[in-house]
Coordinates of C-alpha atoms in Angstrom, one line a residue:
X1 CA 183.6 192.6 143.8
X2 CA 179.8 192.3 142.2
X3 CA 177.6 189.7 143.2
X4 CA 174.4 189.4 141.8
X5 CA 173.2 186.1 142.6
X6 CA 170.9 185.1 144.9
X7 CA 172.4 182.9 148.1
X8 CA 170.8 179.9 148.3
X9 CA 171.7 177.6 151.3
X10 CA 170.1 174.4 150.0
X11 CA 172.1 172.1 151.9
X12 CA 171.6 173.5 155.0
X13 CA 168.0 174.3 154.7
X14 CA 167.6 170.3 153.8
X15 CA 169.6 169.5 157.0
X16 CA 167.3 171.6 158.8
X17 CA 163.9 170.4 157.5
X18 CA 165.1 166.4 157.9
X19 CA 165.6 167.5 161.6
X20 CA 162.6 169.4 162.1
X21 CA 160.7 166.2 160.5
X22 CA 162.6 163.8 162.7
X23 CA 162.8 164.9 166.4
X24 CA 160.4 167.4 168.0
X25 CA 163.2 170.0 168.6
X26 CA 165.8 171.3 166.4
X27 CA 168.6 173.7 167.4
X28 CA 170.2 175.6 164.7
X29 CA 173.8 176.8 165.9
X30 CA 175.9 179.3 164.8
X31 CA 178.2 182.6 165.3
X32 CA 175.9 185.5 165.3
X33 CA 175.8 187.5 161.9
X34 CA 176.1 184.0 160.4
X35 CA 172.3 183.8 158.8
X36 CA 170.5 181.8 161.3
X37 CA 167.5 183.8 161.5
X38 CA 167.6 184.5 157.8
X39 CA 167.5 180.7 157.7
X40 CA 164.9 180.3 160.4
X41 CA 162.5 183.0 158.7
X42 CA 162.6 181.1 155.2
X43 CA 161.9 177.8 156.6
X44 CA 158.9 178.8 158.6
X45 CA 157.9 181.0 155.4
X46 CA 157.7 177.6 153.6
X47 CA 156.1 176.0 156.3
X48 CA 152.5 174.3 155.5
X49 CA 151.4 174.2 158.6
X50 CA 152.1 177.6 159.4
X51 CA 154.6 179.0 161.9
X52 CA 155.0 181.4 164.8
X53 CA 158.5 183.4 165.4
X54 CA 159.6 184.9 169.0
X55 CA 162.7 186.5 169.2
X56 CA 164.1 187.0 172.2
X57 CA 166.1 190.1 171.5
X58 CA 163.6 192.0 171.2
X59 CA 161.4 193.7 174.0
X60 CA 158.3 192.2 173.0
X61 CA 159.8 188.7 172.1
X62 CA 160.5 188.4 175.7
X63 CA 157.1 190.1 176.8
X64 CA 155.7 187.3 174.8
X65 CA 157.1 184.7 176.3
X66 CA 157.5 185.7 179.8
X67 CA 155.3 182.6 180.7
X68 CA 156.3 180.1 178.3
X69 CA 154.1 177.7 179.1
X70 CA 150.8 179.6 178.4
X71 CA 152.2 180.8 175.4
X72 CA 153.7 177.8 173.9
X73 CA 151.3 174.9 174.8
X74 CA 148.3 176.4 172.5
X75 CA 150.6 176.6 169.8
X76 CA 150.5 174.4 166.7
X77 CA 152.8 173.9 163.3
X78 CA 156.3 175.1 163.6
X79 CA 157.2 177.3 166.6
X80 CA 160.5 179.3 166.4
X81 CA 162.4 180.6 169.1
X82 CA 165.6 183.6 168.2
X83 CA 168.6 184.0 170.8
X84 CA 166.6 181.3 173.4
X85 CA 170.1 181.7 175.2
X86 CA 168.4 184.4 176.9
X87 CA 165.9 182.4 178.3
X88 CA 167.9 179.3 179.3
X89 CA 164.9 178.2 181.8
X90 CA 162.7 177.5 178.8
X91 CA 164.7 174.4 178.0
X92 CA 162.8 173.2 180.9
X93 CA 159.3 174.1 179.7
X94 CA 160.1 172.7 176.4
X95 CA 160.7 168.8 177.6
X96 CA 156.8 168.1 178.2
X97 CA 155.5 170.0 175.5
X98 CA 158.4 167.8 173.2
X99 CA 156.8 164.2 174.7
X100 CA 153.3 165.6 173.6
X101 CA 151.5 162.7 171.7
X102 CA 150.3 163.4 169.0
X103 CA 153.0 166.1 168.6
X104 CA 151.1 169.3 167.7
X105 CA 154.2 171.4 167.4
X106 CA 157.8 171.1 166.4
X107 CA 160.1 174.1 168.3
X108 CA 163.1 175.1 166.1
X109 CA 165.2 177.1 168.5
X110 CA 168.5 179.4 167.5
X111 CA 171.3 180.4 169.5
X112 CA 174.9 181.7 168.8
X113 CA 176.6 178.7 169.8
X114 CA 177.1 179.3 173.5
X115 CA 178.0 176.5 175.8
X116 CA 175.4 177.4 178.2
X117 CA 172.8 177.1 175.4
X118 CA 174.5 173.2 174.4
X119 CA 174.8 172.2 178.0
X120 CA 171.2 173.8 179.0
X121 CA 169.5 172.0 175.8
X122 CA 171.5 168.6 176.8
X123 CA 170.2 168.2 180.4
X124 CA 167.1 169.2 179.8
X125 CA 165.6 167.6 176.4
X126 CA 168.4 164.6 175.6
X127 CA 167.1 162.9 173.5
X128 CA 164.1 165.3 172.0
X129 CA 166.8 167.5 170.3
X130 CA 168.7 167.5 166.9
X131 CA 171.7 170.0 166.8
X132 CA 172.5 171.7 162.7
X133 CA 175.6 173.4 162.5
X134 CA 175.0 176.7 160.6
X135 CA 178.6 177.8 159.5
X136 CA 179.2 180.7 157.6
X137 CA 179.1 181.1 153.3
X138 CA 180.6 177.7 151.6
X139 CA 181.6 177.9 148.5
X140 CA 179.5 176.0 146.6
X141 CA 176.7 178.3 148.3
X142 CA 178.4 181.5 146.7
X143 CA 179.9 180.1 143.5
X144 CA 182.9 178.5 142.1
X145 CA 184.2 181.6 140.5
X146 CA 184.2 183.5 143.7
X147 CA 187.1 181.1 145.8
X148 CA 188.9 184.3 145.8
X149 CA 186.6 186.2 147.5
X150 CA 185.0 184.0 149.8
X151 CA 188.6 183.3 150.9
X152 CA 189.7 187.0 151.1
X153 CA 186.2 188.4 152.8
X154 CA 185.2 185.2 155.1
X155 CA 182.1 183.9 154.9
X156 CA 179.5 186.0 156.8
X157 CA 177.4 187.2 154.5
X158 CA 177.3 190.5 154.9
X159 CA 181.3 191.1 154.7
X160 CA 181.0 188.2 151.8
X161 CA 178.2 190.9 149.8
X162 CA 179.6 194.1 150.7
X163 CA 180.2 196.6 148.0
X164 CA 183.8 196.7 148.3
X165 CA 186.7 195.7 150.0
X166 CA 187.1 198.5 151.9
X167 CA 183.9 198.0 153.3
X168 CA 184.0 194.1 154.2
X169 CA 186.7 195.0 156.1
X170 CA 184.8 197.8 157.9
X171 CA 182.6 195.2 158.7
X172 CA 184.6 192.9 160.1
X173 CA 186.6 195.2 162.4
X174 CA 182.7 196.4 163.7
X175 CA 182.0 192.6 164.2
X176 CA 184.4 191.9 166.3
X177 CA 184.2 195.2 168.5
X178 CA 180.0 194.0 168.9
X179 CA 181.1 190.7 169.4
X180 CA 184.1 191.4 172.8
X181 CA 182.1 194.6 173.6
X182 CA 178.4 193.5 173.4
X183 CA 178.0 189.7 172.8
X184 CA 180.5 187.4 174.6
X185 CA 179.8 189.5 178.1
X186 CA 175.6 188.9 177.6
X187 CA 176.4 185.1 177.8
X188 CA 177.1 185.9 181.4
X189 CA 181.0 185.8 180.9
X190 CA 182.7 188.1 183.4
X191 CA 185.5 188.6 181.3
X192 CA 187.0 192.8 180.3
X193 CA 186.4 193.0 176.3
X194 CA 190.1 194.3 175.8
X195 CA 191.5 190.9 177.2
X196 CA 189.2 188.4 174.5
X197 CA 190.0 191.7 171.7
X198 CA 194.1 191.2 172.7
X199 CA 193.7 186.9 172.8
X200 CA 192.0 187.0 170.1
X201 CA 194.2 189.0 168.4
X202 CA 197.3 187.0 169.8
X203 CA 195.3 183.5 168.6
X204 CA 195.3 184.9 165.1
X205 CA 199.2 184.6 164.7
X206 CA 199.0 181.4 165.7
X207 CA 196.2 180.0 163.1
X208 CA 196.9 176.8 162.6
X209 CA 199.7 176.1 164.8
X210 CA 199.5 173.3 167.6
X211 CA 198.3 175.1 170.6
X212 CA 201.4 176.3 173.3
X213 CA 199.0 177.4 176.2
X214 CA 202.1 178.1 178.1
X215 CA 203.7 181.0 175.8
X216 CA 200.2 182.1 175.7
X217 CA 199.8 182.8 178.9
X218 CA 203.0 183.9 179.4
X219 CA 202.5 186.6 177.1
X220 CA 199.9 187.8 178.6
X221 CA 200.3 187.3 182.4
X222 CA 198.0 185.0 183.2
X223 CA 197.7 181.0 184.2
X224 CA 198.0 178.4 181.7
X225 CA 194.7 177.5 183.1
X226 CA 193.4 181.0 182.1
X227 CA 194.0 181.3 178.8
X228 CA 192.5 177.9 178.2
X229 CA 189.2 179.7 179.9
X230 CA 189.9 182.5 176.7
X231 CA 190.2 179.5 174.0
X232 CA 186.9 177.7 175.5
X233 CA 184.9 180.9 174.8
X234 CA 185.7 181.4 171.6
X235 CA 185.6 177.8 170.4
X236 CA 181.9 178.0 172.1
X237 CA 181.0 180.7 170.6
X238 CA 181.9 179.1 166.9
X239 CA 184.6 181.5 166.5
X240 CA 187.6 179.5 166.6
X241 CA 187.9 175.7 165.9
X242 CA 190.1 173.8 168.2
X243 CA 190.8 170.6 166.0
X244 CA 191.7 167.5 168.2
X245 CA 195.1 165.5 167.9
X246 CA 194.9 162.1 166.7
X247 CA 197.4 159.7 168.5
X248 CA 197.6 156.0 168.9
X249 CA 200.5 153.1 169.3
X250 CA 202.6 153.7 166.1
X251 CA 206.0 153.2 167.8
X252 CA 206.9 156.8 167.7
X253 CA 206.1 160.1 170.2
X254 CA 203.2 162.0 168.8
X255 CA 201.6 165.7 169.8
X256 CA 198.8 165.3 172.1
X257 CA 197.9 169.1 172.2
X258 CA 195.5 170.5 169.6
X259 CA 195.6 172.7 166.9
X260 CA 193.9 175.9 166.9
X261 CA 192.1 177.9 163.6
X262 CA 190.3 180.9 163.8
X263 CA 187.1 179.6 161.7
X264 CA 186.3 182.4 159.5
X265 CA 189.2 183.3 156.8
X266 CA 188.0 187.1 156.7
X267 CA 188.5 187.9 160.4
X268 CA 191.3 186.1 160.7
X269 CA 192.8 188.4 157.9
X270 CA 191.4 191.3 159.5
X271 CA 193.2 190.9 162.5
X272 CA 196.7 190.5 160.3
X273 CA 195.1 194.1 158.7
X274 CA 195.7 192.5 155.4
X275 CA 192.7 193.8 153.4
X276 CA 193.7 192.4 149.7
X277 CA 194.6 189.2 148.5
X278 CA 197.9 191.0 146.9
X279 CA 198.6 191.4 150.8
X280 CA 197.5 188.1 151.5
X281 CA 200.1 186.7 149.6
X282 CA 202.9 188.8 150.6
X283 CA 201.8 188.1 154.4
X284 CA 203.6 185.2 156.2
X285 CA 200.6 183.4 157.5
X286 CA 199.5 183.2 153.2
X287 CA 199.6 179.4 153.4
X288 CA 198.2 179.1 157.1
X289 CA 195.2 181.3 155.8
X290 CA 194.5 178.9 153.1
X291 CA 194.9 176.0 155.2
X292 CA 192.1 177.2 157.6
X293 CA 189.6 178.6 154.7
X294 CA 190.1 175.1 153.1
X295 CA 190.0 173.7 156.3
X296 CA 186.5 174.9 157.1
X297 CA 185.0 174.2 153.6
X298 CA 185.7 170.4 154.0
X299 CA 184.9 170.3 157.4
X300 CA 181.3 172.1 156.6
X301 CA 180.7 169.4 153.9
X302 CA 182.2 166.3 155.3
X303 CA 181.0 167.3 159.3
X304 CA 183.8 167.7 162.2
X305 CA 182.7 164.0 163.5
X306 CA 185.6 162.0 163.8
X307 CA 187.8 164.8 162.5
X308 CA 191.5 164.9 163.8
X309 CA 194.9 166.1 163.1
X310 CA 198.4 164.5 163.2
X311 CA 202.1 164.8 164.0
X312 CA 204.6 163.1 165.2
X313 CA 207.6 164.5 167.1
X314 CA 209.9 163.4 164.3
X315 CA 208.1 166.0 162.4
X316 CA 206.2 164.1 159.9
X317 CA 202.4 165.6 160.0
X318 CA 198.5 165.4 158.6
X319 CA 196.5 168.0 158.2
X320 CA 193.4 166.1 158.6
X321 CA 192.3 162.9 159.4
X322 CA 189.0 161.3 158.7
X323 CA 187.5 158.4 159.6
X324 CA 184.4 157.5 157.7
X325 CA 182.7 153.3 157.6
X326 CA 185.9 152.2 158.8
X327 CA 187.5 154.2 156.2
X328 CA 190.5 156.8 156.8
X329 CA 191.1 159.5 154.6
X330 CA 194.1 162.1 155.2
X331 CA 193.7 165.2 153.6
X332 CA 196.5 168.2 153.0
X333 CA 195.9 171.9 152.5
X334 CA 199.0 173.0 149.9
X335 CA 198.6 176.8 149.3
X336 CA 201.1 175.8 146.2
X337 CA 200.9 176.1 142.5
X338 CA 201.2 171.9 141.6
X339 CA 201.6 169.9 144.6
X340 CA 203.6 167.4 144.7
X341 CA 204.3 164.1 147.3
X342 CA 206.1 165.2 150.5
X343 CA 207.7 163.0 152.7
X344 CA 205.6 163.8 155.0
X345 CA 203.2 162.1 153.2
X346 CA 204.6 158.9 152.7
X347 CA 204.9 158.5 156.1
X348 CA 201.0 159.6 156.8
X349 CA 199.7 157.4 154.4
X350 CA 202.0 154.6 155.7
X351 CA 202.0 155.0 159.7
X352 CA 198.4 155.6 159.5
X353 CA 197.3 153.3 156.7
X354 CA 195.5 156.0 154.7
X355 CA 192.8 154.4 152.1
X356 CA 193.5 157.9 150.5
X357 CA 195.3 160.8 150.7
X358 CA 193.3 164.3 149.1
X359 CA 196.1 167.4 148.6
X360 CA 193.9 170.4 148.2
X361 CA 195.0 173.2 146.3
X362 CA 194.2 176.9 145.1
X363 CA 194.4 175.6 141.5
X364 CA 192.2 174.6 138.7
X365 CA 192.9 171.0 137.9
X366 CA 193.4 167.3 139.8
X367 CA 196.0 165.2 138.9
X368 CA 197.2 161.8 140.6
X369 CA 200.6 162.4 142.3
X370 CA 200.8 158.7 144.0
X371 CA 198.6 155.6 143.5
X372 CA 196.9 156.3 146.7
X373 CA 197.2 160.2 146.8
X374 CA 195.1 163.2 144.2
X375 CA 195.8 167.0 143.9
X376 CA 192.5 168.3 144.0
X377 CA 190.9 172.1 143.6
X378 CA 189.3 172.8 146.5
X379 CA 186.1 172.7 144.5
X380 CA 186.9 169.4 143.0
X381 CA 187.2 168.5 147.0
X382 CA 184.1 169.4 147.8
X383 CA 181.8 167.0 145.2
X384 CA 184.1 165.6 142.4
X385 CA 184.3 162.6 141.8
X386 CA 187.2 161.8 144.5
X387 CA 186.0 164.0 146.9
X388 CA 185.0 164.4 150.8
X389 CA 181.2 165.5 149.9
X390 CA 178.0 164.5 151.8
X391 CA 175.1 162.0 151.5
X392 CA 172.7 164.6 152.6
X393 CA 172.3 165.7 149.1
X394 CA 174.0 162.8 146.6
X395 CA 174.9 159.9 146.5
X396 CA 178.3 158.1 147.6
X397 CA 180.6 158.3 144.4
X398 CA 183.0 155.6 143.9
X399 CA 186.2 156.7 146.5
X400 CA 184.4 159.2 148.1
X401 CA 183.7 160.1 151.5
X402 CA 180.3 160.1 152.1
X403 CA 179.0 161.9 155.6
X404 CA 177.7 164.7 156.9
X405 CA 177.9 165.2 160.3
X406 CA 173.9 164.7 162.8
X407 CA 174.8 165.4 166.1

């Protein structure tokens, strides 16, 4: 694959500067090797009122900030702070220098999504804080033309611009050696790199099935309660998405247990070892990969608030379920050439009294296939006309979803 364009991440860039205008701090989170910093960098480069950068994975980053107090109360304009999971004790410093009136500084702070850095950043500035999601590449960032490859590669950009497949896979593999070797165990988690490499390894044959806990564990000798611990660090380190069930009094037995994705499409294939989309689509999990790439896009656009899936014991299911200004709209992931109405789906949009029903395909054009249901191209999804896009950047069209999740 060639790509000469130039990645532009408008819409998160726009998220980022409305928080950064709007509460004192701003935490951009994010799996590492996601472009945070790159992110970071370009906002403060655009900054007016100029910027100062500590990053605290470096030796002097740390030097520089070994009393945060000093070096941080002088400061003015926008103040940026890389991997503050290191320093967890500066959430602390930060809360009276965020109450500061007139506000001399704002602190945008990045961190690769650990729990410790949410729950450290709750306690101490509630209320002072505004959280942005930084997921990886979305499509409309990359291009329509490149679905292909953005599904294939995943979307961190450096497997996404690599100069071949080969590579990008290369890539991949290295990321998530750093990532059980090096990364998970400096969050403080005392768990051996092999185990997360073989769970996560085992999780990836079950994308986008409901989670079994049970078989998990059995597999690998341990509790129940264990491998729950496994699924909790990679969910918190934006890894793997653990989508909640949605369940309520419809008469009939529903699943209460979760279903589990890992987030990115390109690790997930390279722990299948599929490194071409030929393979891809000779590999059992072909539609389960689809369903978690399209999955993510929609989720990245339409935000994970209020974002469920459903099934009932009688087998009839949802992929996802959104509830938006007391709207719900179901939406299904076909990996199919024309999609057609399931039975399934009548019983979705019926039990759960669907105001629409979005099937999102690989394909190239949307076509009605029910008065309350549309075939859709993923990219059609994402801001046609019918689609689950965001008000962050346009306006609500007429049957549209309009919302973008602000924690």
């Amino acid at each position: 694959m060639k790509y000469n364009g130039m990645l532009k991440r408008d819409f998160i860039t726009k998220m980022a500067q409305q928080a950064i205008a709007e509460a004192p701090v701003t935490v951009l989170l994010g799996a590492r090797q996601v472009g945070k910093t790159t992110l970071a960098r370009q906002i403060a480069g655009a900054c007016p009122g100029g910027a100062h950068v500590f990053d605290l994975e470096t030796e002097s980053g740390q030097a520089a900030l070994s009393t945060p107090e000093l070096a941080l109360s002088g400061l003015q304009g926008l103040v940026v702070v890389d991997e503050v999971q290191r320093m967890p004790h500066l959430f602390t410093v930060l809360r009276p220098l965020a109450d500061r009136d007139p506000q001399p500084a704002r602190f945008l702070l990045l961190g690769s999504a650990s729990p410790t850095l949410v729950k450290g950043v709750s306690e101490s500035l509630a209320g002072r804080v505004r959280f942005v999601p930084v997921p990886g590449l979305s499509l409309e960032e990359t291009g329509l033309n490149t679905q292909g490859d953005l599904w294939m590669r995943g979307g961190f950009p450096r497997s996404f611009l690599a100069t071949s497949e080969a590579a990008s896979l290369r890539w991949r593999r290295d990321f998530i050696t750093t990532q059980v070797e090096r990364d998970i165990p400096q969050l403080g988690i005392q768990v051996p790199p092999e185990t997360i490499r073989r769970f996560w390894n085992m999780l990836a044959h079950y994308h986008g099935q409901i989670w079994n806990g049970e078989e998990l564990a059995r597999s690998m000798g341990v509790s129940g309660k264990t491998v729950r611990h496994y699924l909790d660090i990679l969910a918190g380190t934006y890894l793997v998405r653990v989508l909640p069930p949605w369940f309520e009094n419809l008469g009939k037995r529903q699943v209460k247990s979760p279903k589990v994705y890992l987030r990115d499409s390109g690790l997930l294939h390279a722990f299948l070892n599929v490194g071409s989309m030929a393979a891809l689509q000779a590999h059992p999990k072909y539609g389960a990969s689809w369903e978690g790439f399209a999955l993510e896009q929609v989720l990245d656009r339409a935000g994970a608030f209020q974002a469920h899936f459903w099934s009932s014991r009688q087998g009839a299911e949802l992929d996802l379920l959104l509830e938006r200004d007391g709207r719900r709209i179901g939406v299904e992931f076909k990996c199919a050439d024309a999609p057609t109405m399931t039975k399934s789906m009548h019983v979705a949009l019926q039990d759960l009294k669907l105001d629409r029903l979005i099937v999102v395909y690989p394909g190239r054009a949307s076509y009605p296939i029910h008065p309350k249901a549309i075939a859709m191209p993923l990219a059609d999804a994402l801001h046609g006309t019918d689609s689950v896009g965001s008000e962050v950047d346009r306006p609500a069209l007429s049957g549209t979803l309009a919302h973008k999740e602000q924690a």
